[in-house]
JSON list of C-alpha atoms in Angstrom, two decimals:
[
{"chain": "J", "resi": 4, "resn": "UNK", "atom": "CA", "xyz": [112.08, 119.18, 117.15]},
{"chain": "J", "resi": 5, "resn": "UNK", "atom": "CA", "xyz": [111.47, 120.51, 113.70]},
{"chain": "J", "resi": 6, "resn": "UNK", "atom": "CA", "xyz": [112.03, 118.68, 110.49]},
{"chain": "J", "resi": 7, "resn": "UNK", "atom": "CA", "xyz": [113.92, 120.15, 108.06]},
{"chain": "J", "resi": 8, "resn": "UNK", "atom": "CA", "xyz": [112.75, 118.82, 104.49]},
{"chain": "J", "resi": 9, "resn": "UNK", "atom": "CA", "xyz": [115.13, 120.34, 101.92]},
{"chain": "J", "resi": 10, "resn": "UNK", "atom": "CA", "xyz": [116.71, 117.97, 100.07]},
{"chain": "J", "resi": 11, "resn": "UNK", "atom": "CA", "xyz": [120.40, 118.64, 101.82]},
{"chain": "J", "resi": 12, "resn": "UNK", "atom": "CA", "xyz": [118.80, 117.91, 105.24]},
{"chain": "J", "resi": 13, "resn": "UNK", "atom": "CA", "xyz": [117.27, 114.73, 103.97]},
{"chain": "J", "resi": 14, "resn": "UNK", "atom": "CA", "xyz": [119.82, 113.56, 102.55]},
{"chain": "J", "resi": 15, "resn": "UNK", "atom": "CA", "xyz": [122.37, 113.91, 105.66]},
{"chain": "J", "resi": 16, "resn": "UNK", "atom": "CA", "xyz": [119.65, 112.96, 107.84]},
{"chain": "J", "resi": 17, "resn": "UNK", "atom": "CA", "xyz": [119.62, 110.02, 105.99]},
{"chain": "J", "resi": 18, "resn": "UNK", "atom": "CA", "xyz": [123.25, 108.83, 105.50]},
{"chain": "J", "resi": 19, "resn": "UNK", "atom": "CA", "xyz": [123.26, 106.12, 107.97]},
{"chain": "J", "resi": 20, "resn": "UNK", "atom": "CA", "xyz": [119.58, 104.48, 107.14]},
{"chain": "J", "resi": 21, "resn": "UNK", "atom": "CA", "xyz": [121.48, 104.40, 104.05]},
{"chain": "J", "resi": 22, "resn": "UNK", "atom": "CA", "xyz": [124.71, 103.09, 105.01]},
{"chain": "J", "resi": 23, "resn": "UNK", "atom": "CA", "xyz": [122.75, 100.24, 106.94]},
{"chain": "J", "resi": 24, "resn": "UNK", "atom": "CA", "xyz": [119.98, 98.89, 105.55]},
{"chain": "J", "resi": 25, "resn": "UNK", "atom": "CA", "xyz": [120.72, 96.31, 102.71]},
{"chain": "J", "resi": 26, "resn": "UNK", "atom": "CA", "xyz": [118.96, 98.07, 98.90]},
{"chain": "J", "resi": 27, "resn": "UNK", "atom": "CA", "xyz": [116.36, 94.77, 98.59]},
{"chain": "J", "resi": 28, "resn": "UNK", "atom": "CA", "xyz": [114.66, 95.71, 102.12]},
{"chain": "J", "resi": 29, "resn": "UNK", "atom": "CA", "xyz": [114.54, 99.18, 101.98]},
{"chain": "J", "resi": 30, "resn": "UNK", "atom": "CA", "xyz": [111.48, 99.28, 100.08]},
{"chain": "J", "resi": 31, "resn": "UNK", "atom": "CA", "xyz": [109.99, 97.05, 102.15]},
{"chain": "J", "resi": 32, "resn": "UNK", "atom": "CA", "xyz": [110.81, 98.69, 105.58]},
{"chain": "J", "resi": 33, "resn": "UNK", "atom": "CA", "xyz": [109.48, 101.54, 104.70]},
{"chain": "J", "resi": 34, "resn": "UNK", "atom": "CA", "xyz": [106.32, 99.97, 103.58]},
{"chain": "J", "resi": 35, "resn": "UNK", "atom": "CA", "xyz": [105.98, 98.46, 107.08]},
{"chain": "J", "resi": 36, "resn": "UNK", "atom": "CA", "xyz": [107.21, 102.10, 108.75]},
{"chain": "J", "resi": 37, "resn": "UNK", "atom": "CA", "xyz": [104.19, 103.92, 106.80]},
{"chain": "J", "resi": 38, "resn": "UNK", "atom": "CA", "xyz": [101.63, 101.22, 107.85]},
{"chain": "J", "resi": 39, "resn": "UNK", "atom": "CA", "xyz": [102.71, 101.26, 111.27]},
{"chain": "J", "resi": 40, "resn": "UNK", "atom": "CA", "xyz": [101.93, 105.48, 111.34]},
{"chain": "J", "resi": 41, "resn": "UNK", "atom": "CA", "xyz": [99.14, 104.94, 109.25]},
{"chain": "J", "resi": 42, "resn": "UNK", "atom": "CA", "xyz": [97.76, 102.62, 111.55]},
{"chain": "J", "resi": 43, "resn": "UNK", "atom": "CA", "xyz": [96.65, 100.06, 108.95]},
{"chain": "J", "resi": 44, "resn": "UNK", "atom": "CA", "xyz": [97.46, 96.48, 108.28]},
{"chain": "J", "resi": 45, "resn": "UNK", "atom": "CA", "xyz": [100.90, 94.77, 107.83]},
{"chain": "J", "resi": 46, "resn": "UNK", "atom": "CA", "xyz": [99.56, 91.86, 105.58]},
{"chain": "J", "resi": 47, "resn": "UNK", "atom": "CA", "xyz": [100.96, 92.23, 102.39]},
{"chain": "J", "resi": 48, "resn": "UNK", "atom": "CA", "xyz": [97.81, 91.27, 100.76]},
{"chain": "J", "resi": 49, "resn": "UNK", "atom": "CA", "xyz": [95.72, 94.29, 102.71]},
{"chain": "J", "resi": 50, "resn": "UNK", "atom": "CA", "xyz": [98.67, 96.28, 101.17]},
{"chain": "J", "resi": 51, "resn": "UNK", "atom": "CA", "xyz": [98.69, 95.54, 97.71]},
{"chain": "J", "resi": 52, "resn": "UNK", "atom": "CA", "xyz": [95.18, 95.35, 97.79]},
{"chain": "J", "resi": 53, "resn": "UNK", "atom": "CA", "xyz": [95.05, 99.32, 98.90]},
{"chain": "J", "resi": 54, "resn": "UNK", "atom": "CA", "xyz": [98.19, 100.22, 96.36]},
{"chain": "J", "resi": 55, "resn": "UNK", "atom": "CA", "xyz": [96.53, 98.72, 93.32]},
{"chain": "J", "resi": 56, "resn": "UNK", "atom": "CA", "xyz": [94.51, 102.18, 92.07]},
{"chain": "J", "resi": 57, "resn": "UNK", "atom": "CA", "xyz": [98.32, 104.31, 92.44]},
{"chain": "J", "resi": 58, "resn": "UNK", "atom": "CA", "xyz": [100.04, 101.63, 91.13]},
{"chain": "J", "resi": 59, "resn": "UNK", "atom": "CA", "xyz": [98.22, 101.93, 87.74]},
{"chain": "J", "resi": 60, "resn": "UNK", "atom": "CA", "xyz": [97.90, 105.49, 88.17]},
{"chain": "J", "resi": 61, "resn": "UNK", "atom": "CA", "xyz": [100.45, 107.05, 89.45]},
{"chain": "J", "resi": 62, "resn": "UNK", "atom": "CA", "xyz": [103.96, 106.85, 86.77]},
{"chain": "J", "resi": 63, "resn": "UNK", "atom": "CA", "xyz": [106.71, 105.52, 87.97]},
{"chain": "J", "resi": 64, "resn": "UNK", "atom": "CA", "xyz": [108.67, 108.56, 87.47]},
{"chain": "J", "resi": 65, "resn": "UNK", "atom": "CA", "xyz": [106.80, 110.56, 89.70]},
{"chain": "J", "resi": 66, "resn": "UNK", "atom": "CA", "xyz": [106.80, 107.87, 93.12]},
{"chain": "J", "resi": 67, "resn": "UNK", "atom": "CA", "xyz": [110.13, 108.63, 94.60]},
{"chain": "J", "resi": 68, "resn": "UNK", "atom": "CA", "xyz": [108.62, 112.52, 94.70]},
{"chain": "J", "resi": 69, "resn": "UNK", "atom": "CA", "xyz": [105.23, 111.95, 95.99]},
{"chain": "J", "resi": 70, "resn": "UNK", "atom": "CA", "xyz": [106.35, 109.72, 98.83]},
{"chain": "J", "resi": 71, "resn": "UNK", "atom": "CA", "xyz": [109.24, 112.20, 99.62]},
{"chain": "J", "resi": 72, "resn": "UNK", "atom": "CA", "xyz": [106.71, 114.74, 99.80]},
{"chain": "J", "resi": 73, "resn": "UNK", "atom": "CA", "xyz": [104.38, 112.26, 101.56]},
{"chain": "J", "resi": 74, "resn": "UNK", "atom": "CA", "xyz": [106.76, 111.62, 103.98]},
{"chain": "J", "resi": 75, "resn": "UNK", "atom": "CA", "xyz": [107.46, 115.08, 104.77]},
{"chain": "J", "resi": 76, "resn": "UNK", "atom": "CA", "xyz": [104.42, 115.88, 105.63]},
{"chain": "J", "resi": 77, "resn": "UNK", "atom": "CA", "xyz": [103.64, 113.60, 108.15]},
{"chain": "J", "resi": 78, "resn": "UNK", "atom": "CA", "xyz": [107.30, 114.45, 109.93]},
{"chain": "J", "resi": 79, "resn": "UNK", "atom": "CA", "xyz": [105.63, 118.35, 109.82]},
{"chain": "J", "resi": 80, "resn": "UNK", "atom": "CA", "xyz": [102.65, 117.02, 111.24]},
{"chain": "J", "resi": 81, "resn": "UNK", "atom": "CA", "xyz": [104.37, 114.94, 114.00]},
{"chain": "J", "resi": 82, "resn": "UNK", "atom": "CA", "xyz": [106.56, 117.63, 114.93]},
{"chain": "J", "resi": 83, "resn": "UNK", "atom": "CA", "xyz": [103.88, 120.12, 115.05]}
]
């Protein structure tokens, strides 16, 4: 099925993850979702460990756009 990913389709698509999952875990269940699809490590330390370089390069202004776009992607390349 293809993924639509204009903002109006994410953000209906996304109503209910919304709705559901409490705001102090969302961050971290999709931290564990990407791993999972990346196919790397779950430890948190293996984690931070790989996020230090964007975390001190990347502004924080500009990470909920990147992983949107990140995240888009892979949801065109799964559905491809």
């Amino acid at each position: 099925m293809p993924i639509a990913c204009d903002s109006a389709s994410l953000l209906k698509a996304s109503s209910c993850i919304d709705s559901c999952i409490p705001q102090g875990m969302k961050d971290a269940v999709l931290i564990y979702i990407l791993a999972i699809n990346a196919g790397v490590s779950t430890d948190p330390k293996s984690l931070m460990d790989g996020a230090r370089q964007i975390d001190c390069c990347v502004p924080k202004g500009m990470r909920d756009a990147i992983i949107a776009q990140l995240l888009c992607s892979l949801a065109v390349k799964a559905g491809a």
